[in-house]
XYZ file of C-alpha atoms in Angstrom:
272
model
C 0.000 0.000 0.000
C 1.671 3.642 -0.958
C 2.233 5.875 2.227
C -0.664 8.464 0.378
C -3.008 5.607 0.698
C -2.069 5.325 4.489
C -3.987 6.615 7.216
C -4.447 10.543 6.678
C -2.164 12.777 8.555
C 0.138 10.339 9.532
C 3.719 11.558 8.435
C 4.770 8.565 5.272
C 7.998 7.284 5.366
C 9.154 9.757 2.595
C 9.098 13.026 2.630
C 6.390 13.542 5.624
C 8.844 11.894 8.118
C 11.693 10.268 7.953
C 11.979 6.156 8.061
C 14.746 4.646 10.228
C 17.190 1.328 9.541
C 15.387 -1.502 8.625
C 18.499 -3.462 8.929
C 17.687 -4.135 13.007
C 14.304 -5.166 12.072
C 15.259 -7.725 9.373
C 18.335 -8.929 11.783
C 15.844 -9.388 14.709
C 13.222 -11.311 12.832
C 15.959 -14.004 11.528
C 17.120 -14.037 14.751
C 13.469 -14.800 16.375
C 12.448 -16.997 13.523
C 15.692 -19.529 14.032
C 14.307 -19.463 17.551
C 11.183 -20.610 16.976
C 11.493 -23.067 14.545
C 11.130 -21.282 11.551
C 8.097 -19.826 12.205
C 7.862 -16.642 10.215
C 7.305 -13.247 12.807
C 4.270 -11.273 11.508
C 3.971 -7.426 12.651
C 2.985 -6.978 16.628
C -0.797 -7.586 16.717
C -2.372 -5.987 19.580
C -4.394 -7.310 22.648
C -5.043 -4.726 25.084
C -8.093 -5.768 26.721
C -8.546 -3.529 29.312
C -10.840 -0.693 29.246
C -9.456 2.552 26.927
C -8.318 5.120 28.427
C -10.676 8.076 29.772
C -9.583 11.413 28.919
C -12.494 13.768 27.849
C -15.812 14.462 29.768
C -18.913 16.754 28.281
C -18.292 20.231 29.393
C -20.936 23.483 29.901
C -20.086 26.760 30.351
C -16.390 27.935 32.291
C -14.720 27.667 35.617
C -17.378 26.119 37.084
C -19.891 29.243 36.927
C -23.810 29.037 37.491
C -25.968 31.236 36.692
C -25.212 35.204 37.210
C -21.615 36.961 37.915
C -20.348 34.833 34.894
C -17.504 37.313 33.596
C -15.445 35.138 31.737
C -17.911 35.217 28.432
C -17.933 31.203 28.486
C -21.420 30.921 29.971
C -22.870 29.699 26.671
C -19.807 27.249 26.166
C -21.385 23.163 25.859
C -18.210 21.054 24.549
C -19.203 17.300 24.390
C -17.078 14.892 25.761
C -14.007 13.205 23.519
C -11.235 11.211 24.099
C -9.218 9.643 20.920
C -10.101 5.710 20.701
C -7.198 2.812 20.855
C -5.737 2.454 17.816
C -5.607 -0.555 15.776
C -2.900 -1.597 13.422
C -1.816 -0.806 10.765
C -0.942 2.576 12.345
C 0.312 4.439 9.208
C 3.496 5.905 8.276
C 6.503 5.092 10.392
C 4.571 4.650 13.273
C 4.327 0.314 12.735
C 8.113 0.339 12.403
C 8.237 2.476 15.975
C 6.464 -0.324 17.784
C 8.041 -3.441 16.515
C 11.433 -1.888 17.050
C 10.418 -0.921 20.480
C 8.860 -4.058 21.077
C 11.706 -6.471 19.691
C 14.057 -4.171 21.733
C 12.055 -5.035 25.518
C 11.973 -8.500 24.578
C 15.836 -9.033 23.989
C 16.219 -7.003 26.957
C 13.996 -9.327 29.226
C 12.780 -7.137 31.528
C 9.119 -6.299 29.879
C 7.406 -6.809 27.169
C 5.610 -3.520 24.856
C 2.023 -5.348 25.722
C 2.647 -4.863 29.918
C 4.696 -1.805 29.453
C 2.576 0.226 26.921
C -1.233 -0.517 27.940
C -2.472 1.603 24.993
C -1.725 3.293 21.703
C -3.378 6.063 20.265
C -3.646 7.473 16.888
C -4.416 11.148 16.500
C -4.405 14.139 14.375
C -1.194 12.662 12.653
C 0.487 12.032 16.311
C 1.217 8.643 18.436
C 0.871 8.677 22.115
C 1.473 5.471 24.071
C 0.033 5.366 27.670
C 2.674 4.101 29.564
C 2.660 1.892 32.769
C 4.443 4.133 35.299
C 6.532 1.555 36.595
C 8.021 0.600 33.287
C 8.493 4.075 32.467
C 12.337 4.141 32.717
C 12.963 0.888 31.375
C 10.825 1.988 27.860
C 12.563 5.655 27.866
C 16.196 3.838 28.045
C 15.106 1.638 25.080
C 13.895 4.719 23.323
C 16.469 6.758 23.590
C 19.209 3.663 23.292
C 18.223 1.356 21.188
C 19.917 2.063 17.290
C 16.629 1.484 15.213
C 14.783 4.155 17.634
C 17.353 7.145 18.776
C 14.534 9.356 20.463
C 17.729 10.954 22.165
C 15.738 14.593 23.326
C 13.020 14.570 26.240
C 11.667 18.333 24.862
C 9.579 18.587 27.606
C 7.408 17.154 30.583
C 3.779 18.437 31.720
C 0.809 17.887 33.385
C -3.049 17.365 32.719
C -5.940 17.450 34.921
C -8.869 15.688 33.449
C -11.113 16.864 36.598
C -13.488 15.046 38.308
C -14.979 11.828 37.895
C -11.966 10.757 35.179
C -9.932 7.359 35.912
C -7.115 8.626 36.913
C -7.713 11.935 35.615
C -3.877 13.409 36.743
C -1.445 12.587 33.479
C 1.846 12.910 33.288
C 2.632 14.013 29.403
C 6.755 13.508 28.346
C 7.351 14.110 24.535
C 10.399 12.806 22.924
C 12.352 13.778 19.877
C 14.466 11.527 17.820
C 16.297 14.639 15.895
C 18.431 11.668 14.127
C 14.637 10.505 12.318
C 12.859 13.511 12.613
C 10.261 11.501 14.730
C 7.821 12.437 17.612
C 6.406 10.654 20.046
C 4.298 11.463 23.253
C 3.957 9.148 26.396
C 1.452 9.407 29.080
C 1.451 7.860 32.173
C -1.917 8.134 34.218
C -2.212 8.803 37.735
C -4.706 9.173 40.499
C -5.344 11.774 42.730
C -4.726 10.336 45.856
C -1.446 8.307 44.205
C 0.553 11.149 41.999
C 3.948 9.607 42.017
C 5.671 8.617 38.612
C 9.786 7.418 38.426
C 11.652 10.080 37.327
C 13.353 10.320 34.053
C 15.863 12.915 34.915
C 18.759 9.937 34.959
C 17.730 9.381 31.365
C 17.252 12.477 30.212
C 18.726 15.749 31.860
C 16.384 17.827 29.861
C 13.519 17.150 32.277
C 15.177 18.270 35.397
C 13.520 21.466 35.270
C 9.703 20.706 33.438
C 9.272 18.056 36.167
C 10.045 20.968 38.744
C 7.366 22.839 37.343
C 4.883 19.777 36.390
C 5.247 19.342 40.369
C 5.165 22.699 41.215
C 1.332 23.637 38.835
C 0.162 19.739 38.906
C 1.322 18.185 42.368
C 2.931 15.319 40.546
C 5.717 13.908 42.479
C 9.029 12.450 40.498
C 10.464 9.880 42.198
C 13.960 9.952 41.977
C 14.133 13.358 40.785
C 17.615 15.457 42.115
C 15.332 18.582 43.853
C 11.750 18.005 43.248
C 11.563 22.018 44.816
C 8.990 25.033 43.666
C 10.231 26.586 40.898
C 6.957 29.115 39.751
C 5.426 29.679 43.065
C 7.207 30.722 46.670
C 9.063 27.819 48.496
C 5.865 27.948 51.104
C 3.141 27.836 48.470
C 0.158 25.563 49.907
C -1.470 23.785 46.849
C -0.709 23.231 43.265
C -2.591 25.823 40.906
C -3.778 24.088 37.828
C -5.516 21.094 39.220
C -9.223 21.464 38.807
C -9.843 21.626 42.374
C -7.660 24.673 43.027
C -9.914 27.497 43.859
C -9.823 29.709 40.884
C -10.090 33.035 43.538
C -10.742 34.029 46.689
C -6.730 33.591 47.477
C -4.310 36.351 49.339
C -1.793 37.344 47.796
C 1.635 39.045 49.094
C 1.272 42.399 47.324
C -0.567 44.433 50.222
C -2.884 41.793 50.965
C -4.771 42.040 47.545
C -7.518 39.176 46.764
C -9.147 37.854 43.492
C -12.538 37.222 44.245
C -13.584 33.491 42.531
C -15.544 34.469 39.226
C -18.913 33.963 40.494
C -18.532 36.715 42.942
C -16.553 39.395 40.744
C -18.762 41.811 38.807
C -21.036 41.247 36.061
C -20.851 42.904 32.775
C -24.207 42.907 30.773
């Protein structure tokens, strides 16, 4: 099948995105047919049969306003609820090549296999994100950035996302790589709940995140294990809370220029 034929907006293998060395690929599939008999290796099928991954709930109006004092102009707002489905293979692109390198690459290295460590792949507006099992986060991010056939060798940044109330594990950690040596992204999520935010740092594998996880802990209240000085880096040392989870009060708060307050938006002044 030509890559124009391919799922649309996935970046082809030509001039859309860049394809990597097939020579790993062929040398790992001689290698695992030998092993098992001659029995030819077909792509990775996949069997993920756990429930997808909530990350979109119907939405009216803004900040939580009812009724009058509604000043920021979203009162009308109704956004339905959406959340990009598993996707099924073939992905598209270079995106089948991605995760039978990936996977080939965990099972040499024996420690886990692409099924346990990557619960879910998603397809979307020509982008790949893989939601990752936080404690085979490290172990997947060393094969990623490692591994010849894959070279994602720049984390270009970590963040947070709270899907608010009644969401699965609505707290996500978001880390996007960059393989500058394929001109390849890739995102990787690792969901979280509320009462449970912790997720292995990857500041051993990539230095680059020293200072987004700071502030992904400072807004979101996610907590990087293993991270060198997990400290505020936005708000004062003695901050109490973490602003952009859903549950921060959006007002109402002191603040340390002569004791000024933001009334929540419900109680500031209407304009009609």
């Amino acid at each position: 099948m030509a890559d124009d034929e391919k799922q649309p907006g996935v970046p082809s293998t030509g001039a859309g995105g860049a394809s990597g060395p097939t020579g790993a690929t062929a040398d790992r599939e001689i290698r695992a047919e030998s092993s098992a008999g001659a029995v030819a290796q077909g792509p990775l099928e996949q069997h993920r049969p756990h429930a997808p991954t909530v990350t979109g709930r119907a939405r009216e109006g803004m900040f939580g306003i009812d009724g009058s004092g509604d000043t920021s102009g979203f009162g009308g707002l109704r956004l339905p609820a959406y959340a990009p489905a598993p996707a099924e293979r073939p992905y598209g692109g270079w995106f089948d090549e991605v995760v039978d390198e990936t996977a080939a690459a965990l099972d040499e290295g024996g420690v886990t296999t692409f099924e346990d460590a990557v619960p879910q792949v998603t397809v979307d507006r020509g982008e790949m994100t893989w939601y990752v099992a936080r404690e085979h986060l490290p172990t997947l991010a060393t094969t990623l950035r490692d591994d010849p056939a894959l070279r994602f060798e720049f984390c270009s940044g970590v963040s947070g996302v709270d899907y608010g109330e009644g969401i699965p594990q609505q707290l996500h950690s978001v880390t996007q790589l960059l393989s500058m040596t394929y001109r390849r992204r890739l995102r990787l999520e690792v969901c979280l709940d509320l009462a449970d935010p912790h997720c292995p740092s990857l500041v051993p594998i990539y230095p680059t995140a020293d200072w987004h996880e700071r502030e992904t802990w400072d807004m979101f209240g996610i907590v990087y294990d293993g991270h060198p000085s997990l400290t505020r880096i936005l708000m004062p040392d003695d901050w109490n809370g973490h602003p952009q989870l859903k549950s921060y009060p959006l007002g109402g708060i002191p603040v340390e220029y002569k004791g000024a307050e933001i009334p929540p938006p419900d109680q500031r002044r209407a304009y009609t």
